[in-house]
PDB file of C-alpha atoms and ligand atoms in Angstrom:
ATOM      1  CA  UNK N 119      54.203  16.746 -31.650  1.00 87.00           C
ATOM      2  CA  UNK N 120      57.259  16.988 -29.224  1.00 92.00           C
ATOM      3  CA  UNK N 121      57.228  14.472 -26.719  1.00 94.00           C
ATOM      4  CA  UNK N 122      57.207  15.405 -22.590  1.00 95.00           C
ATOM      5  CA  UNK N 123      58.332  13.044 -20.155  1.00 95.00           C
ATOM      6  CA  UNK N 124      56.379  13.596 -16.949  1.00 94.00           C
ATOM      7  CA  UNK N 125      59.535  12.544 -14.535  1.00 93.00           C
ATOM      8  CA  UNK N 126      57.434  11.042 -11.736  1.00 89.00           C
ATOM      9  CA  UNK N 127      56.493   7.781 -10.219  1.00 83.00           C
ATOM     10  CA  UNK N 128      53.918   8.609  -7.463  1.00 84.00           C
ATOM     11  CA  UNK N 129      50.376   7.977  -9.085  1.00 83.00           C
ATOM     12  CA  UNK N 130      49.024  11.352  -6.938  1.00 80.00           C
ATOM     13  CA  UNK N 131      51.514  13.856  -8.623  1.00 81.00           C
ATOM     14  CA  UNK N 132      50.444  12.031 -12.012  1.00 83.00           C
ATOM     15  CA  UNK N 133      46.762  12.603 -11.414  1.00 83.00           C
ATOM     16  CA  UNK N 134      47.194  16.176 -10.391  1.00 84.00           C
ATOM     17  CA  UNK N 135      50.261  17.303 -13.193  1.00 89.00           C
ATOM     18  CA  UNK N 136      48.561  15.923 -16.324  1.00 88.00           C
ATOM     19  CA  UNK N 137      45.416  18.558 -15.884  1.00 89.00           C
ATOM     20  CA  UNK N 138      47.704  21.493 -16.161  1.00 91.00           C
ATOM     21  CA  UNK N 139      49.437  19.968 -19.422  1.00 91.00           C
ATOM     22  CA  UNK N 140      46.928  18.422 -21.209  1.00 86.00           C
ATOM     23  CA  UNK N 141      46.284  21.595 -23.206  1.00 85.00           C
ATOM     24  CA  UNK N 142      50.207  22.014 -24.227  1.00 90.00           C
ATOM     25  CA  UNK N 143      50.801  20.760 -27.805  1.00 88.00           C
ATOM     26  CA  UNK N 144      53.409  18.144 -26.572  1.00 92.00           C
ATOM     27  CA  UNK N 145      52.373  14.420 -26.398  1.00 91.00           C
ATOM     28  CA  UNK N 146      52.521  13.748 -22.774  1.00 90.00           C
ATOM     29  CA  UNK N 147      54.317  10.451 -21.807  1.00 91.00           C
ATOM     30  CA  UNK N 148      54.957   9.033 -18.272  1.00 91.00           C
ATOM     31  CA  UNK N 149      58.397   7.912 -16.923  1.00 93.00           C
ATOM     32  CA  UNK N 150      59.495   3.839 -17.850  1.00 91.00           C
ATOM     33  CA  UNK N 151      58.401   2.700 -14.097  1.00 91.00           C
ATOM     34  CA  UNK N 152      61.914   0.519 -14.603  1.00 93.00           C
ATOM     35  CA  UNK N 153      64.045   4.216 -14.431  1.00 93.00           C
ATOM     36  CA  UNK N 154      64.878   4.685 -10.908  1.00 91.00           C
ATOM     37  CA  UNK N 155      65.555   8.699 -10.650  1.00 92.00           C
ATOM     38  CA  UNK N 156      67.942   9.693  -7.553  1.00 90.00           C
ATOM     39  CA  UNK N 157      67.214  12.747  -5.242  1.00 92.00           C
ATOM     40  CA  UNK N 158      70.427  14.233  -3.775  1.00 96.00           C
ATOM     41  CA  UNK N 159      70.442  18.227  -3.549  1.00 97.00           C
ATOM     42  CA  UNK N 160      69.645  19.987  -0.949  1.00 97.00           C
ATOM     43  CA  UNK N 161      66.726  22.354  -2.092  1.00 98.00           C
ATOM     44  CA  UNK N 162      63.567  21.354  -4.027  1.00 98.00           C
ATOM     45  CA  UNK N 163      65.125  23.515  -6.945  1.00 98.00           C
ATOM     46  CA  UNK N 164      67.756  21.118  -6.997  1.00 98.00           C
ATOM     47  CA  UNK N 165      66.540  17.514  -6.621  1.00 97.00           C
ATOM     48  CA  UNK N 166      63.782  18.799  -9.302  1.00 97.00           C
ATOM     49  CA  UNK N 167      66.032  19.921 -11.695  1.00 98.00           C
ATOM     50  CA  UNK N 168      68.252  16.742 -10.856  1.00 97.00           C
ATOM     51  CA  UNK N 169      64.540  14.151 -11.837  1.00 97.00           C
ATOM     52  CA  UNK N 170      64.240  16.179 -15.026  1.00 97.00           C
ATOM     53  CA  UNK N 171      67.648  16.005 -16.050  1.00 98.00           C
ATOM     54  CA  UNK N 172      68.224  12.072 -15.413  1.00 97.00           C
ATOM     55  CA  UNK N 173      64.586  11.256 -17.253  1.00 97.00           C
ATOM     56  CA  UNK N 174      65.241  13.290 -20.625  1.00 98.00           C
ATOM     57  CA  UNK N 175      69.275  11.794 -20.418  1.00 97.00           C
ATOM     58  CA  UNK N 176      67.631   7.946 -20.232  1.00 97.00           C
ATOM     59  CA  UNK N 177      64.620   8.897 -22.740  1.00 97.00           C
ATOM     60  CA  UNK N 178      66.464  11.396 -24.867  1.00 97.00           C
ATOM     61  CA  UNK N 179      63.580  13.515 -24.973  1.00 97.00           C
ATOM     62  CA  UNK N 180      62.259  16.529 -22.744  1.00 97.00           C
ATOM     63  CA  UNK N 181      61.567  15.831 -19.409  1.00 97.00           C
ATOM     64  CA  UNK N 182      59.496  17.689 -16.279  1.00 96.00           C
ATOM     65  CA  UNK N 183      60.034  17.182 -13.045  1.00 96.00           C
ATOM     66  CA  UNK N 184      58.367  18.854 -10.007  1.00 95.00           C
ATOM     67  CA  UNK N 185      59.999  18.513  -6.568  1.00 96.00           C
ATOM     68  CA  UNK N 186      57.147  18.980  -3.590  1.00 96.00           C
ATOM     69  CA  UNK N 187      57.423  18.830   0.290  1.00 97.00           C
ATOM     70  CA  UNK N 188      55.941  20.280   3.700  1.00 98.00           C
ATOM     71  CA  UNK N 189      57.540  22.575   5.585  1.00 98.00           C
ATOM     72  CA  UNK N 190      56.349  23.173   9.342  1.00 98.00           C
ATOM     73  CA  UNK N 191      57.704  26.180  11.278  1.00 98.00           C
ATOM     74  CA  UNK N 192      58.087  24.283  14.034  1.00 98.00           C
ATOM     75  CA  UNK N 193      59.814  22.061  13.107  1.00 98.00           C
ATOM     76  CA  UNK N 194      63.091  24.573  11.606  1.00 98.00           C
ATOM     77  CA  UNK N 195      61.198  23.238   8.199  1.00 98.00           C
ATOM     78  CA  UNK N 196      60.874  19.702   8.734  1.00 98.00           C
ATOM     79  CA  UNK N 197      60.287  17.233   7.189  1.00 98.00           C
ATOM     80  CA  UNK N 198      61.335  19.985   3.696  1.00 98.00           C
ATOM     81  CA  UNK N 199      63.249  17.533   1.086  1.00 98.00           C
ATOM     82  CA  UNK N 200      62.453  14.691   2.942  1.00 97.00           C
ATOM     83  CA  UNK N 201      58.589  14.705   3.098  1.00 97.00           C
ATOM     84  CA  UNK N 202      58.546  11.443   0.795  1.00 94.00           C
ATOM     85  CA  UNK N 203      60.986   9.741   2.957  1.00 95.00           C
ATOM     86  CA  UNK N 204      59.893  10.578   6.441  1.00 97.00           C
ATOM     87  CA  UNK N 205      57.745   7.586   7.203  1.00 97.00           C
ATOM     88  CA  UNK N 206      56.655   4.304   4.824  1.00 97.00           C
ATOM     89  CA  UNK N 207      52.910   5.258   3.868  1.00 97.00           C
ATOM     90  CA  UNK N 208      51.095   8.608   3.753  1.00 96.00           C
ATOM     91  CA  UNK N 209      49.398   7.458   7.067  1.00 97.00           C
ATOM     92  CA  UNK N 210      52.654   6.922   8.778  1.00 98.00           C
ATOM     93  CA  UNK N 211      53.885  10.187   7.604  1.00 98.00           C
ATOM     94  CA  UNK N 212      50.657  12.153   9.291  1.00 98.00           C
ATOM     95  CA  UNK N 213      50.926   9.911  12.479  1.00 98.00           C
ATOM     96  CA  UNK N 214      54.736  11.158  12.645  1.00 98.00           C
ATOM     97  CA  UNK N 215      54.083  14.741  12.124  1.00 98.00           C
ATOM     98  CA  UNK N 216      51.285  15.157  14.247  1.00 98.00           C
ATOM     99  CA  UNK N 217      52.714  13.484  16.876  1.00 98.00           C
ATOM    100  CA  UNK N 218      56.324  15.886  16.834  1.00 97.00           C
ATOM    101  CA  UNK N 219      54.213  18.461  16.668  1.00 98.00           C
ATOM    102  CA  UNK N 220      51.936  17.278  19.488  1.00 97.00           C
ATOM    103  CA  UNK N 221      50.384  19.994  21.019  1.00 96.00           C
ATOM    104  CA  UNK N 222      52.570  22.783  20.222  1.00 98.00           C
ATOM    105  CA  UNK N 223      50.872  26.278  19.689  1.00 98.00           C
ATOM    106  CA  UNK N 224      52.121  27.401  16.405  1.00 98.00           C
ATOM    107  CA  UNK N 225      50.655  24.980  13.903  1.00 98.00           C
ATOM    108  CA  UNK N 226      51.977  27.454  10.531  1.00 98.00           C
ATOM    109  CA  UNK N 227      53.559  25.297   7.524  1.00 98.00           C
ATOM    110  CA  UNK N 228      53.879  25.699   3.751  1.00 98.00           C
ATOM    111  CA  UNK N 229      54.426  23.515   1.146  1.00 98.00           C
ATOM    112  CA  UNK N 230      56.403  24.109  -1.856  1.00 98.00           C
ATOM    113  CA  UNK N 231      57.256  22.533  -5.374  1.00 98.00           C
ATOM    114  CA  UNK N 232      59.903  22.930  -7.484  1.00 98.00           C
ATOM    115  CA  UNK N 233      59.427  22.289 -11.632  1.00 98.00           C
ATOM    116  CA  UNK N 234      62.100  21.771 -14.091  1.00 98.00           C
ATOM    117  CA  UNK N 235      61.870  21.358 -17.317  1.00 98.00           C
ATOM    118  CA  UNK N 236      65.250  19.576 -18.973  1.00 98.00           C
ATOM    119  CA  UNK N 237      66.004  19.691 -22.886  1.00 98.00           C
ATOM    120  CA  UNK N 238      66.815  16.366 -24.463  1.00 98.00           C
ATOM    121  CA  UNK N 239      70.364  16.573 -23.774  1.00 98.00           C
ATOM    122  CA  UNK N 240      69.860  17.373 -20.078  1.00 98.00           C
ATOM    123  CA  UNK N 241      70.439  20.878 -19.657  1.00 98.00           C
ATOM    124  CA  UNK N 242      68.061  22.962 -17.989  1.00 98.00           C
ATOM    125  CA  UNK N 243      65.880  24.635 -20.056  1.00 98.00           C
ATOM    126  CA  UNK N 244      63.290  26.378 -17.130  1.00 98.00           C
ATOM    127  CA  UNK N 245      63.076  26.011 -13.356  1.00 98.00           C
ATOM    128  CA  UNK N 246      60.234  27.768 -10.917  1.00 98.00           C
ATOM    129  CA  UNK N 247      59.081  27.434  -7.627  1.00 98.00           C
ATOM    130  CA  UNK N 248      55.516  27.526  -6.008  1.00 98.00           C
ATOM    131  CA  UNK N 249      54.849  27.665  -2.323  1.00 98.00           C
ATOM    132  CA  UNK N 250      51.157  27.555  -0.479  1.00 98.00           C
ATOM    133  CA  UNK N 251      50.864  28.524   3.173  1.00 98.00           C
ATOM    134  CA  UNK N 252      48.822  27.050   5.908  1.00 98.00           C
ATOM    135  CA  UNK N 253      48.406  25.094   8.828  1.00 98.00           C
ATOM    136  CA  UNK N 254      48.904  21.650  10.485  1.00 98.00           C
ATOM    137  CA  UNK N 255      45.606  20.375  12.224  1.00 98.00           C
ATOM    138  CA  UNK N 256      45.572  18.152  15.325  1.00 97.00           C
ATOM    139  CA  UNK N 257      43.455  15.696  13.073  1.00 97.00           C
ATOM    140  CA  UNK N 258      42.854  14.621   9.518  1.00 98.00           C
ATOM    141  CA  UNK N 259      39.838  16.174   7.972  1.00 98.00           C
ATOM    142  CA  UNK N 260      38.919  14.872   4.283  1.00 97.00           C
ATOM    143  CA  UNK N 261      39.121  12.201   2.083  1.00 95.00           C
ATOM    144  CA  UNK N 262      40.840  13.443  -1.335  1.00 94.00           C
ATOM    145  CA  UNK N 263      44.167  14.151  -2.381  1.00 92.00           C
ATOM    146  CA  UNK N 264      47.229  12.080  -1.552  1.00 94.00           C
ATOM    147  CA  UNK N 265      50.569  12.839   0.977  1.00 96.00           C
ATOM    148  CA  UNK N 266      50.116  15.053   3.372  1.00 98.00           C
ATOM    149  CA  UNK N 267      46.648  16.746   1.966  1.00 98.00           C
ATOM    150  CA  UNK N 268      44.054  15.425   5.441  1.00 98.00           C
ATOM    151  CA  UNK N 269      45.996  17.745   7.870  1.00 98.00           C
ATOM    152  CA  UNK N 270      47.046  20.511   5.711  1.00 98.00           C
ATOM    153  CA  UNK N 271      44.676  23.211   6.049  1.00 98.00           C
ATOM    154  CA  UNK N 272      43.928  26.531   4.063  1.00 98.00           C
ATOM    155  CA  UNK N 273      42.400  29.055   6.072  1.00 98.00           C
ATOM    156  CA  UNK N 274      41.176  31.844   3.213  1.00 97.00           C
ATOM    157  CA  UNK N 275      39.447  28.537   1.618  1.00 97.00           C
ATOM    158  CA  UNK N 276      38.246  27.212   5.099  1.00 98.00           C
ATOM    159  CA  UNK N 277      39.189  23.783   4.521  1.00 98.00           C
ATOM    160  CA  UNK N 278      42.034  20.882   4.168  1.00 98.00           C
ATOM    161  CA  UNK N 279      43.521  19.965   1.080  1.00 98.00           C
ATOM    162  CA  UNK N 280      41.643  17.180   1.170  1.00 98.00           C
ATOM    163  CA  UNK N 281      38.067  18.796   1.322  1.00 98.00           C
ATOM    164  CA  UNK N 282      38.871  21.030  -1.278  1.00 97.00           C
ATOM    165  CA  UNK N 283      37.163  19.857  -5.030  1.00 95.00           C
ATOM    166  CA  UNK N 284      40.385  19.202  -6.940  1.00 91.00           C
ATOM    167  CA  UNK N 285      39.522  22.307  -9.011  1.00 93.00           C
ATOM    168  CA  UNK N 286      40.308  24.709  -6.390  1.00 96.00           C
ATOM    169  CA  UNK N 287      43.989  22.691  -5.136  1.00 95.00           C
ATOM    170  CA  UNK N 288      44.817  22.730  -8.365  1.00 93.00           C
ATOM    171  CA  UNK N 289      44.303  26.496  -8.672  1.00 95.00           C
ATOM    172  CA  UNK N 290      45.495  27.483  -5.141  1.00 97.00           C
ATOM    173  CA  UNK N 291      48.377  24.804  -4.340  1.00 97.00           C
ATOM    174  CA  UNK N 292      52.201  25.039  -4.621  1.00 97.00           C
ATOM    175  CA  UNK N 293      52.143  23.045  -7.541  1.00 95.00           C
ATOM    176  CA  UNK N 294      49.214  24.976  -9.322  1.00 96.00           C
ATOM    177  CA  UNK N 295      51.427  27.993  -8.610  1.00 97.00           C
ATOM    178  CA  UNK N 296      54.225  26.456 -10.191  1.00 97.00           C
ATOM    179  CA  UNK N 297      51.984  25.264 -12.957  1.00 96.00           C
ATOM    180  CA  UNK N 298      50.715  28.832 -13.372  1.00 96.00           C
ATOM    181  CA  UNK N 299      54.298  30.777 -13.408  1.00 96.00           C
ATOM    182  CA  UNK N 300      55.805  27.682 -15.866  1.00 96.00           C
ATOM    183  CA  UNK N 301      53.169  27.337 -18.364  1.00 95.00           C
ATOM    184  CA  UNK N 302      53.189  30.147 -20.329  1.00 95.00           C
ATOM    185  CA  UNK N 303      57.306  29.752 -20.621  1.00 96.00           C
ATOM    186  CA  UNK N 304      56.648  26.221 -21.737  1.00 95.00           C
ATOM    187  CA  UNK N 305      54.299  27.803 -24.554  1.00 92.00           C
ATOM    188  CA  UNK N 306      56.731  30.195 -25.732  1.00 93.00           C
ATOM    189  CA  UNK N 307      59.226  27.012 -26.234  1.00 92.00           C
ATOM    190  CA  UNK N 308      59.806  26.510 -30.090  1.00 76.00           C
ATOM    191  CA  UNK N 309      60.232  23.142 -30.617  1.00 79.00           C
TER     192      UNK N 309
HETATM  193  P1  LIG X 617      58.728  14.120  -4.023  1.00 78.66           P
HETATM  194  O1  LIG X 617      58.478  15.477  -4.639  1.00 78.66           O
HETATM  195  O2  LIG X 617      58.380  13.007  -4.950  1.00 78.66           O
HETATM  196  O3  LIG X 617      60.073  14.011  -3.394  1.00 78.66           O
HETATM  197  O4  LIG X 617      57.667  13.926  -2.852  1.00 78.66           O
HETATM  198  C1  LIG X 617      57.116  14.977  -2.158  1.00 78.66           C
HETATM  199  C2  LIG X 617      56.282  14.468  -0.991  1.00 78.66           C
HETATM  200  O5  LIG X 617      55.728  15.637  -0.362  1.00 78.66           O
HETATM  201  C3  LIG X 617      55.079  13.605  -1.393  1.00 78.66           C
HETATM  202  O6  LIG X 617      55.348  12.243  -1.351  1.00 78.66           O
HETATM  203  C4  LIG X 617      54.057  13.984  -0.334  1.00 78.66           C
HETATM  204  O7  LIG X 617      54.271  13.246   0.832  1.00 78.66           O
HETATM  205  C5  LIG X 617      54.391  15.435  -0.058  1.00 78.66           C
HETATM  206  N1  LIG X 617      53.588  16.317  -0.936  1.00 78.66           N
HETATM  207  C6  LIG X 617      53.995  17.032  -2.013  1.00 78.66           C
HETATM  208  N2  LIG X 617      52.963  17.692  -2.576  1.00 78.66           N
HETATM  209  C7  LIG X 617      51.892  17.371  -1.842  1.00 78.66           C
HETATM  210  C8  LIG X 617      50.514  17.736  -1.944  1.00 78.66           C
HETATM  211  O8  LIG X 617      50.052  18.466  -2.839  1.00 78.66           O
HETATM  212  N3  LIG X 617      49.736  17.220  -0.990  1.00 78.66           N
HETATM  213  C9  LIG X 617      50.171  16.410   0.009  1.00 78.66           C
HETATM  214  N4  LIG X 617      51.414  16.013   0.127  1.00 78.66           N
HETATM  215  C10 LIG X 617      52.281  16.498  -0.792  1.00 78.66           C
END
């Protein structure tokens, strides 16, 4: 079996990714925690096609990356690229959103991800893009999921992130779309 590098460090993105790979016939591996991977571009295309390409260069073996982020309306698509890196902890992050938002009327927001999939040598082999709309609540509501997930919330499903069973995230969010669009193109890889 080929060997896939899952290029990411952040133990939620793990938990969710590895469902929607675990029936590929590649032998999953996670990034060395010791590789530091640097996000520079500008889009979500680009910083994940940038993570893929610097974990299968250090590893020498395929890599996927998925870049993921909230965009509020708002908030000219704040904080975008820099949803990691907005505040220290997740709970810092929500405290800092909801508060810029504060009580302002239109509460619309999307998030999106981003997955690459780099060849050995670092060249792109495949790179889609997911995107799930919904809305910012005044308060969290829910206790699962990770980031952003309490005070993102779905209206067709009538609930957060959060309160969803993983099941249905995983089939409605940005990244399941990804997932969805990527898979099948992963399959049809000869390796
Ligand atoms: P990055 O893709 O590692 O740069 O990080 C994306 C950031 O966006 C995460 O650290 C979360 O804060 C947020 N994010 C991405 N996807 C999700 C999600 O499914 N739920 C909640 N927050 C998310």
């Amino acid at each position: 079996m080929t060997a896939l590098v899952v290029a990411t460090g952040n133990p939620g993105k793990v938990k969710e990714i590895e469902p929607y790979l675990a029936g590929l016939n590649w032998e999953l591996q996670l990034k060395p925690p010791e590789l530091e991977m640097e996000e520079t571009g500008t889009t979500f295309r680009e910083n994940a096609a940038q993570k893929a390409t610097q974990v299968a260069i250090a590893t020498e073996q395929w890599a996927i990356a998925d870049d993921s982020g909230l965009e509020v309306m708002a908030l000219g698509g704040r904080p975008g690229i820099y949803s990691a890196r907005y505040a220290e902890s997740d709970q810092a992050r929500i405290a800092k959103l909801l508060a810029e938002l504060g009580d302002i009327a239109d509460r619309r927001a999307q998030f999106v991800c981003a997955i690459a999939l780099s060849r050995p040598d670092g060249t792109i082999a495949l790179l889609t893009e997911g995107v799930c709309a919904g809305e910012i609540l005044t308060a969290p509501r829910g206790e699962g999921g990770f980031g952003y997930d309490p005070i993102f919330y779905v209206p067709e499903q009538g609930m957060t992130f959060s309160e969803m069973p993983l099941e249905v995230k995983q089939e409605i969010s940005h990244r399941g779309r990804a997932f969805q669009e990527i898979l099948p193109q992963i399959r049809a890889i000869e390796v």
